[in-house]
Amino acid sequence: MKEYELIAPCHFGLEAVLKREITDLGYEIVEVSDGRVVFKGDETAIAKANIFIRTAERIMLKVGSFKAETFDELFEKTKALDWDEYLSSDAKFWVTKATTNKSKLFSGSDIQSIVKKAIVEKLKKIYRIGWFEENGAEYPIRVFIMKDIVTLALDTSGVSLHKRGYRQLVGKAPISETLAAALIMLTPWNKDRILVDPFCGSGTFPIEAALIGANIAPGMNREFTAENWKNIAPKKVWYDAVTEAEDNILRDVKMSIQGYDIDGDIIKCAMQNAREAGVEEHIHFQQRDMRQLSSPKKYGFIITNPPYGERLEEKEALPKLYKEMGQVFDNLDTWSKFIITSYEDAEKYLGRKATKNRKIYNGMIKSYYYQYMGPRPPKRDHI
């Protein structure tokens, strides 16, 4: 089997989680940089990475990389790559996105146009045809330029991997599925420990935790662009990966995962999303004010994304909210609490300095992941 270099972008600050996922799948890491992990794998890796990895935004197949400071260089060096190894004569291909940083070439639209033209010219020569119908499988192409180094890659995923397929309904300021999964995986939580999200919104944290606890692969129930690339990743590798994912599910697992929100309508959305994800039996959703949170159980986990004040009137309410949150959380003195928020005074009003504070970008929003570690439970204790 041919070996490829595969590029997996992720949220800034969460590269270590993604690296661990890729290593656990058995693939060799080539490079780790801000918001990206590059690894080696064959055709099977394309399918398994898309289906099994929880924290990557997409999986891309690297076609080539080179230095280019002018549009002429970009054209000639793109044309020199072996595009015929990837694109058949009927392939439908386009440059879906071009990003550039600290480089002499900075016009995204010009870069897209020149790369497309260069590929067409190369394939005209190879296939000896003057016109491409482009009525075959789709091959979206992405271009990244960093410090004048151009990387060209095929997008194997298509729709971003954070779209698992279960979240039909969302509330205000939802956290993405990939970010939620990564934040859970940064904690010591496991399926034997109670987990509560008191600001659950449309249910992303509880649902992603249930998928992790039941070992349900996040990409099992969706489609990927590369499924139609018979010349690169035949259908069999996809079928085999899905079969492996189904065999890995822990069907008899028992978990205590709870999601609360003050908004009754958004709780209904969360319940529907959990049904779509196939994990409704593992999660108890309830309309409840955060100030009512209590539990007789010990050594639980709170993982949550509380309001951070998008509008001025909301910002004015934050000190009171976070102070009340701190008081409620203090009553759960054996619990571990993990809070992602862009509110910079969160620690001040929570009333206690976090054990760890990790800076994470939630999209373009600089956020902080405050980690308050509780005591370890005695080995005999469960949920």
Short mmCIF file of C-alpha atoms in Angstrom, two decimals:
data_model
loop_
_atom_site.label_atom_id
_atom_site.label_comp_id
_atom_site.label_asym_id
_atom_site.label_seq_id
_atom_site.Cartn_x
_atom_site.Cartn_y
_atom_site.Cartn_z
CA MET A 1 0.00 0.00 0.00
CA LYS A 2 1.13 3.52 -0.76
CA GLU A 3 2.03 5.70 2.24
CA TYR A 4 0.71 9.24 2.43
CA GLU A 5 1.32 12.26 4.59
CA LEU A 6 -1.96 13.26 6.21
CA ILE A 7 -2.62 16.68 7.75
CA ALA A 8 -5.04 17.03 10.67
CA PRO A 9 -5.88 20.60 11.79
CA CYS A 10 -7.31 21.18 15.28
CA HIS A 11 -8.09 23.98 17.74
CA PHE A 12 -5.04 25.98 18.81
CA GLY A 13 -3.80 24.71 22.16
CA LEU A 14 -5.14 21.16 21.75
CA GLU A 15 -2.46 19.65 19.52
CA ALA A 16 -1.28 17.25 22.26
CA VAL A 17 -4.73 15.64 22.51
CA LEU A 18 -4.91 15.10 18.75
CA LYS A 19 -1.35 13.77 18.67
CA ARG A 20 -2.30 11.19 21.31
CA GLU A 21 -5.34 10.10 19.30
CA ILE A 22 -3.25 9.59 16.15
CA THR A 23 -0.57 7.69 18.06
CA ASP A 24 -3.23 5.47 19.64
CA LEU A 25 -4.42 4.56 16.14
CA GLY A 26 -0.88 3.37 15.42
CA TYR A 27 0.31 6.07 13.02
CA GLU A 28 3.66 7.85 12.97
CA ILE A 29 3.70 11.57 13.78
CA VAL A 30 5.72 13.62 11.27
CA GLU A 31 5.27 17.14 12.64
CA VAL A 32 3.32 19.07 15.25
CA SER A 33 2.77 22.81 14.80
CA ASP A 34 0.24 25.39 15.96
CA GLY A 35 -3.21 24.01 15.21
CA ARG A 36 -1.97 21.10 13.10
CA VAL A 37 -0.58 17.57 13.34
CA VAL A 38 0.96 15.80 10.33
CA PHE A 39 1.23 12.00 10.29
CA LYS A 40 1.98 9.10 7.94
CA GLY A 41 -0.53 6.45 6.92
CA ASP A 42 -1.78 4.32 4.05
CA GLU A 43 -5.25 4.25 2.44
CA THR A 44 -6.66 2.60 5.56
CA ALA A 45 -5.48 5.57 7.64
CA ILE A 46 -7.59 7.95 5.54
CA ALA A 47 -10.75 6.06 6.51
CA LYS A 48 -9.80 5.32 10.12
CA ALA A 49 -8.66 8.88 10.86
CA ASN A 50 -11.94 10.32 9.58
CA ILE A 51 -14.10 7.81 11.44
CA PHE A 52 -12.22 7.44 14.76
CA ILE A 53 -10.50 10.76 15.54
CA ARG A 54 -12.57 13.01 17.83
CA THR A 55 -10.50 16.20 17.94
CA ALA A 56 -9.42 16.99 14.35
CA GLU A 57 -11.36 19.43 12.19
CA ARG A 58 -10.67 17.48 9.00
CA ILE A 59 -8.16 15.06 7.45
CA MET A 60 -6.21 16.21 4.41
CA LEU A 61 -3.94 14.28 2.07
CA LYS A 62 -0.76 16.19 1.30
CA VAL A 63 0.05 16.35 -2.42
CA GLY A 64 3.18 18.47 -2.19
CA SER A 65 5.04 21.35 -0.57
CA PHE A 66 7.46 23.96 -1.94
CA LYS A 67 8.68 27.54 -1.53
CA ALA A 68 7.04 30.24 -3.66
CA GLU A 69 7.45 34.00 -3.43
CA THR A 70 5.82 34.92 -6.77
CA PHE A 71 2.71 33.84 -8.63
CA ASP A 72 4.90 32.46 -11.44
CA GLU A 73 6.69 30.22 -8.94
CA LEU A 74 3.36 29.15 -7.49
CA PHE A 75 2.06 28.22 -10.94
CA GLU A 76 5.14 26.33 -12.14
CA LYS A 77 5.76 24.41 -8.92
CA THR A 78 2.09 23.46 -8.56
CA LYS A 79 2.10 22.25 -12.17
CA ALA A 80 5.22 20.15 -11.50
CA LEU A 81 3.47 18.01 -8.87
CA ASP A 82 2.14 14.54 -9.77
CA TRP A 83 -1.55 15.46 -9.87
CA ASP A 84 -2.36 12.51 -12.13
CA GLU A 85 -1.60 10.18 -9.19
CA TYR A 86 -4.64 11.62 -7.43
CA LEU A 87 -6.98 13.12 -10.05
CA SER A 88 -8.53 11.04 -12.82
CA SER A 89 -9.51 12.59 -16.15
CA ASP A 90 -13.14 13.01 -15.01
CA ALA A 91 -12.33 14.33 -11.51
CA LYS A 92 -14.26 17.36 -10.29
CA PHE A 93 -11.70 19.50 -8.49
CA TRP A 94 -11.55 23.04 -7.19
CA VAL A 95 -9.54 25.04 -4.66
CA THR A 96 -11.98 25.35 -1.79
CA LYS A 97 -9.77 27.52 0.42
CA ALA A 98 -6.40 29.27 0.43
CA THR A 99 -4.90 30.63 3.64
CA THR A 100 -1.68 32.59 3.89
CA ASN A 101 0.38 33.86 6.81
CA LYS A 102 3.66 35.81 6.94
CA SER A 103 4.13 35.30 3.17
CA LYS A 104 4.71 37.43 0.07
CA LEU A 105 1.66 35.85 -1.58
CA PHE A 106 -1.42 36.99 0.29
CA SER A 107 -4.38 37.24 -2.10
CA GLY A 108 -6.50 34.15 -1.39
CA SER A 109 -8.64 34.47 -4.53
CA ASP A 110 -5.59 34.87 -6.81
CA ILE A 111 -3.88 31.90 -5.19
CA GLN A 112 -7.00 29.75 -5.72
CA SER A 113 -7.24 30.74 -9.37
CA ILE A 114 -3.56 30.16 -10.16
CA VAL A 115 -3.43 26.76 -8.43
CA LYS A 116 -6.54 25.56 -10.29
CA LYS A 117 -5.12 26.74 -13.63
CA ALA A 118 -1.77 25.05 -12.97
CA ILE A 119 -3.43 21.71 -12.17
CA VAL A 120 -5.57 21.91 -15.31
CA GLU A 121 -2.48 22.58 -17.46
CA LYS A 122 -0.68 19.60 -15.91
CA LEU A 123 -3.60 17.23 -16.47
CA LYS A 124 -4.14 18.46 -20.05
CA LYS A 125 -0.62 17.34 -20.85
CA ILE A 126 -0.94 14.01 -19.02
CA TYR A 127 -4.36 13.00 -20.34
CA ARG A 128 -3.93 14.66 -23.76
CA ILE A 129 -7.30 16.39 -23.62
CA GLY A 130 -8.18 20.08 -23.89
CA TRP A 131 -11.37 20.11 -21.82
CA PHE A 132 -12.34 18.44 -18.55
CA GLU A 133 -15.97 17.50 -18.02
CA GLU A 134 -15.40 17.26 -14.24
CA ASN A 135 -18.37 14.91 -13.83
CA GLY A 136 -16.61 12.32 -11.63
CA ALA A 137 -15.77 12.16 -7.94
CA GLU A 138 -15.16 15.43 -6.08
CA TYR A 139 -11.65 16.38 -4.94
CA PRO A 140 -11.65 19.64 -2.93
CA ILE A 141 -8.16 21.16 -2.72
CA ARG A 142 -6.78 23.33 0.07
CA VAL A 143 -3.75 25.63 -0.05
CA PHE A 144 -1.74 26.75 2.99
CA ILE A 145 1.13 29.23 2.74
CA MET A 146 3.24 29.88 5.82
CA LYS A 147 6.43 31.95 5.56
CA ASP A 148 6.41 31.43 1.76
CA ILE A 149 6.18 27.63 2.08
CA VAL A 150 3.19 26.38 0.07
CA THR A 151 1.40 23.17 1.04
CA LEU A 152 -1.23 21.67 -1.29
CA ALA A 153 -3.60 19.02 0.01
CA LEU A 154 -6.78 17.17 -0.90
CA ASP A 155 -9.59 17.44 1.65
CA THR A 156 -10.65 13.87 2.40
CA SER A 157 -13.39 14.84 4.87
CA GLY A 158 -15.58 17.29 3.01
CA VAL A 159 -17.92 18.64 5.66
CA SER A 160 -15.89 19.49 8.79
CA LEU A 161 -15.43 16.62 11.23
CA HIS A 162 -17.05 18.58 14.06
CA LYS A 163 -20.34 17.90 12.27
CA ARG A 164 -20.94 14.39 13.58
CA GLY A 165 -24.48 14.38 12.24
CA TYR A 166 -26.33 14.33 15.55
CA ARG A 167 -26.59 18.03 16.38
CA GLN A 168 -29.65 19.12 14.44
CA LEU A 169 -30.63 21.75 17.00
CA VAL A 170 -28.32 24.24 18.72
CA GLY A 171 -28.63 26.98 21.29
CA LYS A 172 -26.86 30.29 21.62
CA ALA A 173 -23.02 30.22 21.39
CA PRO A 174 -22.69 26.43 21.13
CA ILE A 175 -19.32 24.79 21.67
CA SER A 176 -18.17 22.62 18.75
CA GLU A 177 -18.17 18.85 19.04
CA THR A 178 -14.42 18.53 18.35
CA LEU A 179 -13.55 21.15 20.97
CA ALA A 180 -15.88 19.57 23.54
CA ALA A 181 -14.33 16.14 22.96
CA ALA A 182 -10.79 17.54 23.29
CA LEU A 183 -11.61 19.35 26.53
CA ILE A 184 -13.12 16.19 28.02
CA MET A 185 -10.05 14.21 26.94
CA LEU A 186 -7.81 16.74 28.71
CA THR A 187 -9.40 15.69 32.02
CA PRO A 188 -8.96 12.43 33.97
CA TRP A 189 -12.70 11.69 33.60
CA ASN A 190 -13.67 8.15 32.69
CA LYS A 191 -16.98 6.34 32.24
CA ASP A 192 -17.04 5.15 35.87
CA ARG A 193 -17.23 8.70 37.26
CA ILE A 194 -20.29 10.93 37.40
CA LEU A 195 -20.16 13.92 35.03
CA VAL A 196 -22.40 17.00 35.18
CA ASP A 197 -22.69 20.00 32.86
CA PRO A 198 -24.85 22.65 34.62
CA PHE A 199 -24.89 24.90 31.51
CA CYS A 200 -25.38 22.14 28.95
CA GLY A 201 -27.16 24.13 26.22
CA SER A 202 -27.81 21.80 23.30
CA GLY A 203 -25.96 19.00 25.06
CA THR A 204 -22.57 18.85 23.38
CA PHE A 205 -20.43 18.10 26.47
CA PRO A 206 -22.72 15.32 27.81
CA ILE A 207 -23.17 13.78 24.34
CA GLU A 208 -19.45 13.79 23.52
CA ALA A 209 -18.71 12.29 26.96
CA ALA A 210 -21.26 9.53 26.33
CA LEU A 211 -19.70 8.80 22.92
CA ILE A 212 -16.26 8.57 24.55
CA GLY A 213 -17.51 6.44 27.45
CA ALA A 214 -19.33 3.99 25.17
CA ASN A 215 -16.39 3.99 22.73
CA ILE A 216 -18.62 5.09 19.84
CA ALA A 217 -16.53 6.42 16.93
CA PRO A 218 -17.62 10.00 16.11
CA GLY A 219 -17.64 9.51 12.33
CA MET A 220 -19.60 6.25 12.18
CA ASN A 221 -22.84 7.76 10.92
CA ARG A 222 -21.74 10.32 8.36
CA GLU A 223 -20.23 10.45 4.90
CA PHE A 224 -16.82 11.65 3.73
CA THR A 225 -15.65 13.05 0.40
CA ALA A 226 -12.87 10.47 0.04
CA GLU A 227 -15.35 7.57 0.15
CA ASN A 228 -15.74 8.14 -3.59
CA TRP A 229 -12.01 8.21 -4.33
CA LYS A 230 -11.76 4.66 -5.65
CA ASN A 231 -8.25 5.34 -7.00
CA ILE A 232 -6.96 6.28 -3.52
CA ALA A 233 -9.16 4.75 -0.77
CA PRO A 234 -11.41 1.94 -2.08
CA LYS A 235 -14.85 1.38 -0.55
CA LYS A 236 -13.57 -1.71 1.29
CA VAL A 237 -11.31 0.32 3.60
CA TRP A 238 -14.33 2.41 4.65
CA TYR A 239 -16.54 -0.64 5.21
CA ASP A 240 -13.80 -2.31 7.25
CA ALA A 241 -13.28 0.81 9.38
CA VAL A 242 -17.00 1.11 10.14
CA THR A 243 -17.18 -2.61 11.00
CA GLU A 244 -14.24 -2.17 13.38
CA ALA A 245 -15.95 0.85 14.95
CA GLU A 246 -19.17 -1.14 15.47
CA ASP A 247 -17.24 -4.02 17.06
CA ASN A 248 -15.55 -1.60 19.48
CA ILE A 249 -18.77 -0.16 20.95
CA LEU A 250 -19.27 -0.93 24.66
CA ARG A 251 -22.96 -1.84 24.46
CA ASP A 252 -23.46 -2.78 28.12
CA VAL A 253 -21.69 0.23 29.62
CA LYS A 254 -23.34 2.07 32.52
CA MET A 255 -22.67 5.78 32.92
CA SER A 256 -23.97 8.66 35.03
CA ILE A 257 -23.88 11.77 32.82
CA GLN A 258 -26.16 14.71 33.51
CA GLY A 259 -26.94 17.91 31.66
CA TYR A 260 -28.82 20.84 33.14
CA ASP A 261 -29.90 24.19 31.76
CA ILE A 262 -32.25 26.91 32.96
CA ASP A 263 -33.87 27.02 29.48
CA GLY A 264 -36.50 24.29 29.08
CA ASP A 265 -36.62 24.63 25.28
CA ILE A 266 -32.87 24.10 24.92
CA ILE A 267 -33.11 21.01 27.14
CA LYS A 268 -35.60 19.56 24.63
CA CYS A 269 -33.04 20.28 21.89
CA ALA A 270 -30.35 18.50 23.91
CA MET A 271 -32.56 15.45 24.39
CA GLN A 272 -33.27 15.29 20.65
CA ASN A 273 -29.57 15.60 19.84
CA ALA A 274 -28.75 12.78 22.26
CA ARG A 275 -31.34 10.59 20.54
CA GLU A 276 -29.77 11.37 17.16
CA ALA A 277 -26.36 10.41 18.56
CA GLY A 278 -27.71 7.15 19.97
CA VAL A 279 -26.65 7.94 23.55
CA GLU A 280 -29.92 9.10 25.14
CA GLU A 281 -29.93 6.14 27.56
CA HIS A 282 -26.65 7.35 29.08
CA ILE A 283 -27.64 10.98 29.79
CA HIS A 284 -30.15 12.56 32.14
CA PHE A 285 -31.18 16.02 30.93
CA GLN A 286 -33.24 18.33 33.14
CA GLN A 287 -34.32 21.97 33.28
CA ARG A 288 -32.56 23.24 36.36
CA ASP A 289 -30.89 26.43 37.57
CA MET A 290 -27.16 26.10 38.21
CA ARG A 291 -27.71 27.36 41.78
CA GLN A 292 -29.73 24.21 42.51
CA LEU A 293 -26.79 21.93 41.68
CA SER A 294 -25.96 19.47 44.45
CA SER A 295 -25.12 15.80 44.70
CA PRO A 296 -24.60 13.27 47.48
CA LYS A 297 -22.09 11.46 45.29
CA LYS A 298 -18.37 12.11 45.63
CA TYR A 299 -15.45 12.45 43.25
CA GLY A 300 -17.58 13.63 40.33
CA PHE A 301 -16.70 15.93 37.44
CA ILE A 302 -18.14 19.20 36.24
CA ILE A 303 -17.20 20.09 32.66
CA THR A 304 -18.99 23.15 31.38
CA ASN A 305 -19.09 26.20 29.13
CA PRO A 306 -20.90 28.90 31.17
CA PRO A 307 -22.08 32.24 29.73
CA TYR A 308 -19.27 34.70 29.10
CA GLY A 309 -21.20 37.87 28.22
CA GLU A 310 -21.65 38.41 24.50
CA ARG A 311 -23.69 41.60 25.05
CA LEU A 312 -23.09 44.46 27.47
CA GLU A 313 -26.07 43.67 29.70
CA GLU A 314 -24.89 40.07 29.95
CA LYS A 315 -21.37 41.17 30.92
CA GLU A 316 -22.80 43.18 33.81
CA ALA A 317 -24.41 40.02 35.20
CA LEU A 318 -21.22 37.94 35.06
CA PRO A 319 -19.64 38.81 38.44
CA LYS A 320 -22.78 37.70 40.29
CA LEU A 321 -23.15 34.55 38.15
CA TYR A 322 -19.54 33.44 38.59
CA LYS A 323 -19.59 34.21 42.31
CA GLU A 324 -22.69 32.03 42.73
CA MET A 325 -21.08 29.36 40.58
CA GLY A 326 -18.02 29.34 42.82
CA GLN A 327 -20.18 28.96 45.93
CA VAL A 328 -22.13 26.05 44.43
CA PHE A 329 -18.97 24.34 43.20
CA ASP A 330 -17.28 24.73 46.60
CA ASN A 331 -20.05 22.62 48.14
CA LEU A 332 -18.93 19.75 45.88
CA ASP A 333 -15.55 19.69 47.58
CA THR A 334 -14.42 16.27 46.34
CA TRP A 335 -15.33 17.04 42.73
CA SER A 336 -13.08 18.18 39.89
CA LYS A 337 -14.32 21.19 37.90
CA PHE A 338 -13.35 22.18 34.37
CA ILE A 339 -14.64 25.47 32.98
CA ILE A 340 -14.04 26.98 29.53
CA THR A 341 -14.84 30.67 29.24
CA SER A 342 -13.56 33.84 27.62
CA TYR A 343 -14.43 35.81 30.77
CA GLU A 344 -11.05 37.02 32.01
CA ASP A 345 -12.21 37.68 35.59
CA ALA A 346 -13.60 34.16 36.02
CA GLU A 347 -11.03 33.07 38.65
CA LYS A 348 -11.56 36.26 40.64
CA TYR A 349 -15.29 35.72 41.05
CA LEU A 350 -15.14 31.93 41.31
CA GLY A 351 -13.13 32.72 44.44
CA ARG A 352 -10.26 30.35 43.91
CA LYS A 353 -7.21 30.08 41.66
CA ALA A 354 -7.37 27.16 39.23
CA THR A 355 -5.00 24.20 39.56
CA LYS A 356 -4.20 24.73 35.88
CA ASN A 357 -5.24 27.35 33.36
CA ARG A 358 -4.90 26.54 29.67
CA LYS A 359 -5.31 29.14 26.91
CA ILE A 360 -7.45 27.82 24.05
CA TYR A 361 -8.92 29.49 20.99
CA ASN A 362 -12.63 28.75 20.52
CA GLY A 363 -12.80 29.81 16.90
CA MET A 364 -11.35 33.32 17.00
CA ILE A 365 -12.29 33.84 20.65
CA LYS A 366 -9.42 33.60 23.14
CA SER A 367 -10.69 31.41 25.96
CA TYR A 368 -9.36 29.93 29.17
CA TYR A 369 -9.80 26.37 30.38
CA TYR A 370 -9.79 26.59 34.17
CA GLN A 371 -9.04 23.22 35.76
CA TYR A 372 -9.84 22.70 39.44
CA MET A 373 -8.60 19.26 40.40
CA GLY A 374 -10.38 17.44 43.20
CA PRO A 375 -8.89 14.64 45.33
CA ARG A 376 -8.45 11.20 43.83
CA PRO A 377 -11.09 8.69 44.93
CA PRO A 378 -10.15 5.56 46.89
CA LYS A 379 -9.75 2.68 44.45
CA ARG A 380 -12.88 0.91 45.72
CA ASP A 381 -15.12 3.93 44.93
CA HIS A 382 -17.05 4.13 41.69
CA ILE A 383 -19.57 6.60 40.27
#
